[in-house]
Tab-separated table of C-alpha atoms and ligand atoms in Angstrom:
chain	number	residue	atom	x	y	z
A	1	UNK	CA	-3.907	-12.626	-13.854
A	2	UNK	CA	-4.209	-9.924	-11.652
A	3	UNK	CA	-4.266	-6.476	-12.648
A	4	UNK	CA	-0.509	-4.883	-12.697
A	5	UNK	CA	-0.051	-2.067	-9.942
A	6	UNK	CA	-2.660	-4.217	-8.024
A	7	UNK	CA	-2.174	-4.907	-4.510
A	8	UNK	CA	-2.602	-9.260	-5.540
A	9	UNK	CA	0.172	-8.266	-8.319
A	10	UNK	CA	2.241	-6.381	-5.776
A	11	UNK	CA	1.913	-9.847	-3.162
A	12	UNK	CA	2.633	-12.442	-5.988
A	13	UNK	CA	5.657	-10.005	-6.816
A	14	UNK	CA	6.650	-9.843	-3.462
A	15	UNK	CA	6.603	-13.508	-3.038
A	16	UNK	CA	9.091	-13.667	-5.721
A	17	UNK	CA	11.499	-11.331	-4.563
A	18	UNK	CA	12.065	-13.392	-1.204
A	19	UNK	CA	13.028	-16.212	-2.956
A	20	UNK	CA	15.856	-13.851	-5.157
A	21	UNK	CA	16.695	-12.252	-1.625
A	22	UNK	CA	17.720	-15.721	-0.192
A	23	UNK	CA	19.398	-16.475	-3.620
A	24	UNK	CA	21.370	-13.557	-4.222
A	25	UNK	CA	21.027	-10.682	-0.982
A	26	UNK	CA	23.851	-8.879	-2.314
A	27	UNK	CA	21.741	-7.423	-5.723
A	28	UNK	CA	19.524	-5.609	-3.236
A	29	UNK	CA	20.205	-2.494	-1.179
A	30	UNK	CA	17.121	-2.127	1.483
A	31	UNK	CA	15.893	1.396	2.397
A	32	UNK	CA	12.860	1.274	5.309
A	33	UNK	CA	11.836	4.191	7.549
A	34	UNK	CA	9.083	5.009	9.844
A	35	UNK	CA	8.075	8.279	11.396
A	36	UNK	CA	8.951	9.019	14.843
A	37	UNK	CA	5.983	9.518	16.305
A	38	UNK	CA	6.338	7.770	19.563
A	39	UNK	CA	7.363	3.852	20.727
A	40	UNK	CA	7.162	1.165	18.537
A	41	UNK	CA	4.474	-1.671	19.126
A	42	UNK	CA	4.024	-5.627	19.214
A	43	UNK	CA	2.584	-4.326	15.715
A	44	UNK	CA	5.428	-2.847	14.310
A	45	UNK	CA	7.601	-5.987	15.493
A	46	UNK	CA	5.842	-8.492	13.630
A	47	UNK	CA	4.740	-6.473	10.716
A	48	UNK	CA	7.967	-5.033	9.567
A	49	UNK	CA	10.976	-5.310	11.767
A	50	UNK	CA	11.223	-9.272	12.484
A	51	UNK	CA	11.232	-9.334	8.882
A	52	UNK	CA	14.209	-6.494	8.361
A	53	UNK	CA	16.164	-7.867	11.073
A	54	UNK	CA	15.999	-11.706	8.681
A	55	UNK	CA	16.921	-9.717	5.587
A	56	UNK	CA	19.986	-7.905	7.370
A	57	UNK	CA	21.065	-11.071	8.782
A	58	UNK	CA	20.516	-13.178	5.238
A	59	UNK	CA	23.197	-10.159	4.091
A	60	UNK	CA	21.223	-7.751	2.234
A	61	UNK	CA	22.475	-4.343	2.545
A	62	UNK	CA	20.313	-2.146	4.777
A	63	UNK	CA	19.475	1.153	5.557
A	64	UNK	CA	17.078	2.462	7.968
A	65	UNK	CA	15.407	5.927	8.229
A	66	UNK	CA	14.042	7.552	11.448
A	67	UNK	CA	11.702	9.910	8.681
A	68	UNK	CA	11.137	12.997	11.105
A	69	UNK	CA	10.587	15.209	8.495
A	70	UNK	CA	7.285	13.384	8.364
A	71	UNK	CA	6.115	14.223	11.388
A	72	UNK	CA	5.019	17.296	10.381
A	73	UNK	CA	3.493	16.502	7.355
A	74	UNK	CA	-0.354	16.064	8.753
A	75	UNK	CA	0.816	17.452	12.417
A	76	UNK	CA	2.288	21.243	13.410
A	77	UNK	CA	4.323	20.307	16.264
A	78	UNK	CA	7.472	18.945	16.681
A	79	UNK	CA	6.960	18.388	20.004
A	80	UNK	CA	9.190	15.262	21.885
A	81	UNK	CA	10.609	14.732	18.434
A	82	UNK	CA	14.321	13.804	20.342
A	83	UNK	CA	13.316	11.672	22.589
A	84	UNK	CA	11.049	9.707	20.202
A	85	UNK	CA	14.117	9.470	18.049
A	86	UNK	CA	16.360	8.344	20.728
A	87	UNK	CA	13.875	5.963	21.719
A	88	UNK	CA	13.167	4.580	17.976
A	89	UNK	CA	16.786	4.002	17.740
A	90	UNK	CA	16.783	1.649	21.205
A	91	UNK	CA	13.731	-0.096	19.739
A	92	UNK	CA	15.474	-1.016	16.219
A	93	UNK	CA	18.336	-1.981	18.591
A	94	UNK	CA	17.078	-4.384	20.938
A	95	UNK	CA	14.580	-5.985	18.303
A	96	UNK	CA	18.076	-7.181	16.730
A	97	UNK	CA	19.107	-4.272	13.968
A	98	UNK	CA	22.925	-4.396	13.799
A	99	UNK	CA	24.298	-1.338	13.242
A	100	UNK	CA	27.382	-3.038	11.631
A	101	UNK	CA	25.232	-4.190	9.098
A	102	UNK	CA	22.629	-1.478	9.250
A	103	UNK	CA	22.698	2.105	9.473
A	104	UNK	CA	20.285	4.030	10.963
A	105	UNK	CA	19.635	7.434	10.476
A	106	UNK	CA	17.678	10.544	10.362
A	107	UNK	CA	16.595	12.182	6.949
A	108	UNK	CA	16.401	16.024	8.060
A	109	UNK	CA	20.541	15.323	8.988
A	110	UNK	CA	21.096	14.482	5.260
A	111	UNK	CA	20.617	17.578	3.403
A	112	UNK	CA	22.132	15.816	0.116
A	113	UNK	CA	18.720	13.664	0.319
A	114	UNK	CA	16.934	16.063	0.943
A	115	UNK	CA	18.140	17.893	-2.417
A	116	UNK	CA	17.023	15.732	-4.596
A	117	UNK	CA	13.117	17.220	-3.911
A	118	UNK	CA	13.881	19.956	-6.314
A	119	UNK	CA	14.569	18.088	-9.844
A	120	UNK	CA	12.078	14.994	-8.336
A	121	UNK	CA	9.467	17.633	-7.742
A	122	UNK	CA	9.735	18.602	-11.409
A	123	UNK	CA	9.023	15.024	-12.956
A	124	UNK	CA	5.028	14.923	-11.561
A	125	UNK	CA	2.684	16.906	-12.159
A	126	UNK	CA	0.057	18.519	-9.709
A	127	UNK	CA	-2.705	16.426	-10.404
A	128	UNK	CA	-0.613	13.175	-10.409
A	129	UNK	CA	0.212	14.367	-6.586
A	130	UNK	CA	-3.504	15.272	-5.948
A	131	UNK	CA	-4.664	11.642	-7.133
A	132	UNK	CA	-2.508	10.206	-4.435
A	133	UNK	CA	-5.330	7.813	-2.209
A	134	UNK	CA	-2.729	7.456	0.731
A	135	UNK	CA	-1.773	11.594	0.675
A	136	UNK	CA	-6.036	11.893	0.394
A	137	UNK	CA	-6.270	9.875	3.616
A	138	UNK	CA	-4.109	11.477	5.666
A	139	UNK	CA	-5.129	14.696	5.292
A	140	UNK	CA	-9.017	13.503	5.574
A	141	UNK	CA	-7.625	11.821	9.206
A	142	UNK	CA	-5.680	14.770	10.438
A	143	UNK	CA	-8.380	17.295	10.308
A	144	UNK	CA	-5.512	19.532	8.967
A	145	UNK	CA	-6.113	21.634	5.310
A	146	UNK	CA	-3.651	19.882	2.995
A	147	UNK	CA	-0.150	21.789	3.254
A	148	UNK	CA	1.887	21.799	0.600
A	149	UNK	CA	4.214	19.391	2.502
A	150	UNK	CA	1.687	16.670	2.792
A	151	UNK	CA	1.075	16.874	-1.038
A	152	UNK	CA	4.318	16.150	-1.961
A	153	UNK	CA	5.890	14.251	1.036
A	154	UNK	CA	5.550	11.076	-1.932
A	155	UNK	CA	8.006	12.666	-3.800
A	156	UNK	CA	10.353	13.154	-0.706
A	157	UNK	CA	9.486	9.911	0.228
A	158	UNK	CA	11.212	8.955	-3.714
A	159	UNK	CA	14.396	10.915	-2.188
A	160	UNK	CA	14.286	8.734	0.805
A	161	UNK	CA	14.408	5.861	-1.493
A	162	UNK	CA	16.617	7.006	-4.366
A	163	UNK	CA	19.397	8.716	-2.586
A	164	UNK	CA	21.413	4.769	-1.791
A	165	UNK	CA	19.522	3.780	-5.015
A	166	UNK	CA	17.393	1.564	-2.378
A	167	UNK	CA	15.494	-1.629	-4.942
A	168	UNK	CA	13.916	-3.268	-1.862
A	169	UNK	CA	11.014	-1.473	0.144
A	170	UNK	CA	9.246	-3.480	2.863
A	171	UNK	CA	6.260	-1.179	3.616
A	172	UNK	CA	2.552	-2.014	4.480
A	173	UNK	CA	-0.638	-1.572	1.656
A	174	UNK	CA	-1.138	1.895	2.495
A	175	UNK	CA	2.254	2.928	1.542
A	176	UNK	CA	2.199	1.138	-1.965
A	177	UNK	CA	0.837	4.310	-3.811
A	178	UNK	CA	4.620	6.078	-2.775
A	179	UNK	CA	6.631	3.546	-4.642
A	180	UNK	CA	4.767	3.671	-7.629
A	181	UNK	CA	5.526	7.162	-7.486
A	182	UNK	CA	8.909	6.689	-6.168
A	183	UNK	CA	9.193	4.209	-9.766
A	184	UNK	CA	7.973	6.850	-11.634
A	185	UNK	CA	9.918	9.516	-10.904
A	186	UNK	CA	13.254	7.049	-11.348
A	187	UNK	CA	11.561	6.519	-14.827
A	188	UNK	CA	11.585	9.775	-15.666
A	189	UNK	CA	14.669	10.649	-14.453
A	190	UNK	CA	16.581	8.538	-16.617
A	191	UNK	CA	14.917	9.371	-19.317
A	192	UNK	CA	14.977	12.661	-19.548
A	193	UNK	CA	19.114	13.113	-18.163
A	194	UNK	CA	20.749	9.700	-17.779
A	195	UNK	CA	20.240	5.945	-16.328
A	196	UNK	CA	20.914	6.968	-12.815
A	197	UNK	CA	18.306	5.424	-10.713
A	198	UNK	CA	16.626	1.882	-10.451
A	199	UNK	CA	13.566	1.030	-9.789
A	200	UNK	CA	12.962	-0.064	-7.012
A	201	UNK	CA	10.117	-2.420	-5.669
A	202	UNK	CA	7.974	-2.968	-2.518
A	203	UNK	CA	8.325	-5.815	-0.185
A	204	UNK	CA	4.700	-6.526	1.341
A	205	UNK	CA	4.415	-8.541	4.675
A	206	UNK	CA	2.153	-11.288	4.260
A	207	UNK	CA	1.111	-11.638	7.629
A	208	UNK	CA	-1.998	-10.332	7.910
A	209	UNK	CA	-2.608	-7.071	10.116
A	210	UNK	CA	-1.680	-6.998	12.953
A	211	UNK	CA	-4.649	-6.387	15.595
A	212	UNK	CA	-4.404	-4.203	18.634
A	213	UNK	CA	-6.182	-5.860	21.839
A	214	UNK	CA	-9.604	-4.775	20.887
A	215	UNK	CA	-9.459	-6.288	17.108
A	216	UNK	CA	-9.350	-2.777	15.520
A	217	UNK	CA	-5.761	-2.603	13.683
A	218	UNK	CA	-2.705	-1.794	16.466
A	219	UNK	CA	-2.109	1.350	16.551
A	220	UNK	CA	-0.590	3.840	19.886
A	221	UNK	CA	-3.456	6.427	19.224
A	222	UNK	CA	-6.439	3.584	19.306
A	223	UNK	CA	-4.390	2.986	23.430
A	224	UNK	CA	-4.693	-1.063	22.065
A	225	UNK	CA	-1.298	-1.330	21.455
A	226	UNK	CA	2.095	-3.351	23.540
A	227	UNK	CA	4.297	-1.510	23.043
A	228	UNK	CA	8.140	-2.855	23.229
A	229	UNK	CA	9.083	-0.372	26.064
A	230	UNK	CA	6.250	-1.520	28.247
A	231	UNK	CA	7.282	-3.139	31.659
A	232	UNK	CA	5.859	-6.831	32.124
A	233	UNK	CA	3.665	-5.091	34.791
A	234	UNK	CA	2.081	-2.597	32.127
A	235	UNK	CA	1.888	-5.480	29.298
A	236	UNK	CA	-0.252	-7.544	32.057
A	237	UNK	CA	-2.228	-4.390	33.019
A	238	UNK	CA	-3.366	-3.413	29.503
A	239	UNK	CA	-4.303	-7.050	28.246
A	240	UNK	CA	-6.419	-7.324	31.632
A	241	UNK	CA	-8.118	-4.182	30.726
A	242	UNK	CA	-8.887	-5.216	27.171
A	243	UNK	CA	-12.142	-6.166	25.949
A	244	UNK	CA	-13.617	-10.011	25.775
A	245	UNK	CA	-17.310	-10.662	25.322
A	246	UNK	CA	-20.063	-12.745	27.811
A	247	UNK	CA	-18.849	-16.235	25.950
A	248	UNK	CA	-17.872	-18.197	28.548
A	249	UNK	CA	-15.725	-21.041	25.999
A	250	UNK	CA	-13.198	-19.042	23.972
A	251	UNK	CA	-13.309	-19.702	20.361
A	252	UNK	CA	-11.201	-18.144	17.337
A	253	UNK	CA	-13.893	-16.268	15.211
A	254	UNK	CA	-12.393	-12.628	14.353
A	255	UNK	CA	-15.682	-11.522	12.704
A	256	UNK	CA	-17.912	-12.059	15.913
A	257	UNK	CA	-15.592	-12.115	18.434
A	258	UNK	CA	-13.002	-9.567	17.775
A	259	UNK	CA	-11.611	-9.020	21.297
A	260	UNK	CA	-10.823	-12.725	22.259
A	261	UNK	CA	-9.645	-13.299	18.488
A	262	UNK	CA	-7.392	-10.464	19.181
A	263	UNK	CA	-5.670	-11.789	22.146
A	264	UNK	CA	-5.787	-15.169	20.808
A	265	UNK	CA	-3.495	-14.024	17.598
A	266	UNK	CA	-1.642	-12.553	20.178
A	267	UNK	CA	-0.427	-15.354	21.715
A	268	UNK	CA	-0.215	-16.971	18.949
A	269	UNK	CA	2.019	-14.508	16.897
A	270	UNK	CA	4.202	-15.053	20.685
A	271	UNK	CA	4.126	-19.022	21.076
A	272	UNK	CA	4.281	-20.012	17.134
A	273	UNK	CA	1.215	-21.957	17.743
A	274	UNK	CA	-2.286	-21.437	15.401
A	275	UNK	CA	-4.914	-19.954	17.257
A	276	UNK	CA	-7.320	-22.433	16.859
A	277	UNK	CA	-5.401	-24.911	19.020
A	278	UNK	CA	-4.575	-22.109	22.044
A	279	UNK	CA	-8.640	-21.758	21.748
A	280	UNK	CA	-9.230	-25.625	22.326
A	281	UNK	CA	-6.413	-25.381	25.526
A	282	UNK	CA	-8.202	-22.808	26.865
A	283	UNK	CA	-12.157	-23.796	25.990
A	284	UNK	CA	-14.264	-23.425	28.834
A	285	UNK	CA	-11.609	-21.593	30.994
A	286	UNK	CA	-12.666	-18.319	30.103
A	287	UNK	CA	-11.924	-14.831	29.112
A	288	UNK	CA	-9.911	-14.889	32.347
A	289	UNK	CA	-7.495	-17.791	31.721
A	290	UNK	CA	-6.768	-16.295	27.857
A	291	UNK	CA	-5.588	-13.645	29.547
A	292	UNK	CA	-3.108	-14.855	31.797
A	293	UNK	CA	-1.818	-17.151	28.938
A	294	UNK	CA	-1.793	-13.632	26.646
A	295	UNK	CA	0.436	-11.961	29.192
A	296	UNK	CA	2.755	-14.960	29.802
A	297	UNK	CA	3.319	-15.440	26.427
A	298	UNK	CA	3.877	-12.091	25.295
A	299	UNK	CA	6.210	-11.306	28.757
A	300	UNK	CA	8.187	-14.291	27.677
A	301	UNK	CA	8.375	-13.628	23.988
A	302	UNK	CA	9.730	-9.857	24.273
A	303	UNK	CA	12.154	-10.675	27.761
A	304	UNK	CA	15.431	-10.606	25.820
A	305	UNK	CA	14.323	-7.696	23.865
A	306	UNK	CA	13.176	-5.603	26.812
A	307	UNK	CA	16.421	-6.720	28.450
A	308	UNK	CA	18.632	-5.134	25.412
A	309	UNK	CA	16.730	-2.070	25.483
A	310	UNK	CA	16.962	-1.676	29.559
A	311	UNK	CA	20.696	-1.846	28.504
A	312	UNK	CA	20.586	0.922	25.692
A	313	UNK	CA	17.717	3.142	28.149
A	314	UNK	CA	21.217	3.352	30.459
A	315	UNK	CA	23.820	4.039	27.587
A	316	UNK	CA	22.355	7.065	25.659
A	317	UNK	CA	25.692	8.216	24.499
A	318	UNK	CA	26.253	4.603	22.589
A	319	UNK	CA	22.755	5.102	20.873
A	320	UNK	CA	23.558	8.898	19.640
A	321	UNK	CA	26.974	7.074	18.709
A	322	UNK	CA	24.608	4.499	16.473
A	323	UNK	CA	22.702	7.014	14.907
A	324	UNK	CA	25.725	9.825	14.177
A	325	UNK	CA	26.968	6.642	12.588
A	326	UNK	CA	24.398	5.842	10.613
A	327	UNK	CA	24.046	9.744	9.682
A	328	UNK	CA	27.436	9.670	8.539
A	329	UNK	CA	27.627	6.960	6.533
A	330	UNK	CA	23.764	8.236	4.623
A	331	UNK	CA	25.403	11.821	4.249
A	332	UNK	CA	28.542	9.816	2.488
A	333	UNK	CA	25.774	7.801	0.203
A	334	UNK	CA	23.665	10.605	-0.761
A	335	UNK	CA	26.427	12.720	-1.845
A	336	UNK	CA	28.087	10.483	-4.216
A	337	UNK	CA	24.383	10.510	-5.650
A	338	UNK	CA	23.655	14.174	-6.020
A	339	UNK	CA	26.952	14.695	-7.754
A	340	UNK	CA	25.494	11.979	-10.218
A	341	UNK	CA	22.126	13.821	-10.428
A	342	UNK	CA	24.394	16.933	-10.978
A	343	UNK	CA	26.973	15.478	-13.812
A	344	UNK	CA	23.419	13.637	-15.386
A	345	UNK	CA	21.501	16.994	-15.395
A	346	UNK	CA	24.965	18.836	-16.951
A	347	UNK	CA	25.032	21.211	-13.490
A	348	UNK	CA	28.737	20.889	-13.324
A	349	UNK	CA	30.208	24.272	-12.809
B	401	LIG	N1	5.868	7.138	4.946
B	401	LIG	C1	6.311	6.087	5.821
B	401	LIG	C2	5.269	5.936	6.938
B	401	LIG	O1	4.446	6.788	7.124
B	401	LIG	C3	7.658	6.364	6.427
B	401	LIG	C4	8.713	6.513	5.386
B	401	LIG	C5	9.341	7.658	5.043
B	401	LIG	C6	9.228	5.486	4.542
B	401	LIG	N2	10.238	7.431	4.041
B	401	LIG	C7	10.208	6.131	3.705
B	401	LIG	C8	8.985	4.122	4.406
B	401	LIG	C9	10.895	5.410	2.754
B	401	LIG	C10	9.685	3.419	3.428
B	401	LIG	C11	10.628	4.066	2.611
B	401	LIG	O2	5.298	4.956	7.640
């Protein structure tokens, strides 16, 4: 058995809950973000939001959270934060999130949410925030001294969560450390004043990481990364500039050959076929003829996408309507929940 809080525990729990999510979607409300830092990737796409777009569409009640608060947790600008919101929006749009089903939204519009940081912040104690690994790495990685912002952000991240009493989470490995604290702080809360919040659990992808064209993981600031926006011009310009090796026959071995077993997972995350058989196809080929099979399949793969989002790029008023929407609907959500917080915590006046 593995140890309980483990990531093994948290992927043989995980397995479980997708079976339950098929069975029964309406038991789960999902809450997801991501920080609006700039375009999402082929990384993001088949990491997390193939995977929300299925659960929305089995029926399970879904929220989605643009977390720009965040931003400025390791960073001190706020620079382009509109237009990366606008732009997220368009993304979760043309990947397939319904806003009929789905609302999207931004946390700083919900101040309700964003109320709940004062009683959460009193149920954990400095050092529990300190022992945080994920809060530890960030601020190692931004060069930044820790702010006071960054050592909590967990516990706003449990307000995130709480405020539509979210039980799902799909997040990555790095972000498991939040929803233990995010459980704990539900814990407590109910203890102490009433049975208000549940519990809620993470979702992890089992996909393995996604990796950016040069085998190091995808990521915008690493420049490996497609992103969804890209032109079929840019998508074919990057993949020719990534890195192969002096191998003439292409072979699938991620260890050794990290830039060819990058674009072969590539096109094989695109085409639904195993890597080791687009290897064989290509053989002696080359470097050269990966490529052009990379760029075809990815170009062909994210067409209809790219075609949606040309559509919202020329309709910005119907993507602020999406999102005021969305903001709406959160603000209606969190309220009902801080006048529970209130009535549990006797604060009626
Ligand atoms: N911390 C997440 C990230 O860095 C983003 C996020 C904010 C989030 N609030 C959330 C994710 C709530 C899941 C649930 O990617």
């Amino acid at each position: 058995m593995p140890n309980v809080g483990s990531y093994e525990a948290s992927l043989e729990r995980s397995e479980a809950l997708k079976e339950q999510l098929a069975k029964n979607p309406q038991q789960f409300r999902m809450l997801t973000g991501d920080r609006p830092t700039g375009r999402l990737h082929m990384g993001h796409y088949f990491g997390t939001i193939r995977e929300r777009v299925n659960l929305q569409n089995l029926g399970v009640p879904t929220m989605i959270l643009i977390a720009d608060y965040q931003v400025i947790t390791d960073r001190d600008t706020t620079e382009h934060i509109q237009d990366n919101v606008y732009n997220m929006v368009m993304d979760y749009l043309a990947c397939g999130i319904d806003p009929a089903k789905t609302s999207i939204y931004t946390h700083s519009s919900v101040p309700a949410c964003n109320q709940l940081m004062l009683p959460f912040l009193s149920l954990m104690s400095e050092s529990e925030l300190q022992r945080n690994p994920t809060v530890k790495a960030e601020m190692e990685a931004s060069g930044h001294a820790l702010t006071g912002l960054l050592l909590t952000y967990p516990v706003h991240q449990a307000c995130d969560i709480l405020f539509c009493k979210g039980n799902i989470v799909p997040v990555g490995r790095d972000q498991l450390p939040h929803i233990e604290a995010t459980r704990l702080i539900a814990r407590r809360f109910n203890e102490r004043y009433a049975p208000v919040f549940p519990e809620p659990e993470a979702l992890l992808n089992d996909a393995p990481a996604i990796p950016g064209l040069d085998g190091r993981k995808m990521s915008k600031s690493y420049g490996n990364a497609i992103s969804l926006s890209f032109t079929a011009e840019e998508t074919a310009k990057r993949i020719k500039k990534s890195p192969t090796d002096s191998e003439r026959v292409i072979t699938f071995d991620p260890e050794n050959r990290p830039g060819v077993s990058a674009l072969l997972t590539t096109a094989a995350l695109c085409t639904g076929r195993t890597e080791e058989e687009i290897a064989a196809e290509i053989g002696a080929a080359g470097s050269g003829a990966l490529k052009t099979y990379v760029t075809t399949s990815v170009n062909e793969f994210f067409a209809p996408i790219r075609e949606r989002r040309h559509a919202y790029e020329n309709d910005l008023n119907y993507v602020k309507d999406v999102l005021h929407e969305g903001i709406r609907k959160a603000t209606e959500i969190a309220e009902a929940t801080l006048n529970e917080v209130r009535e549990a915590m006797g604060m009626v006046y």
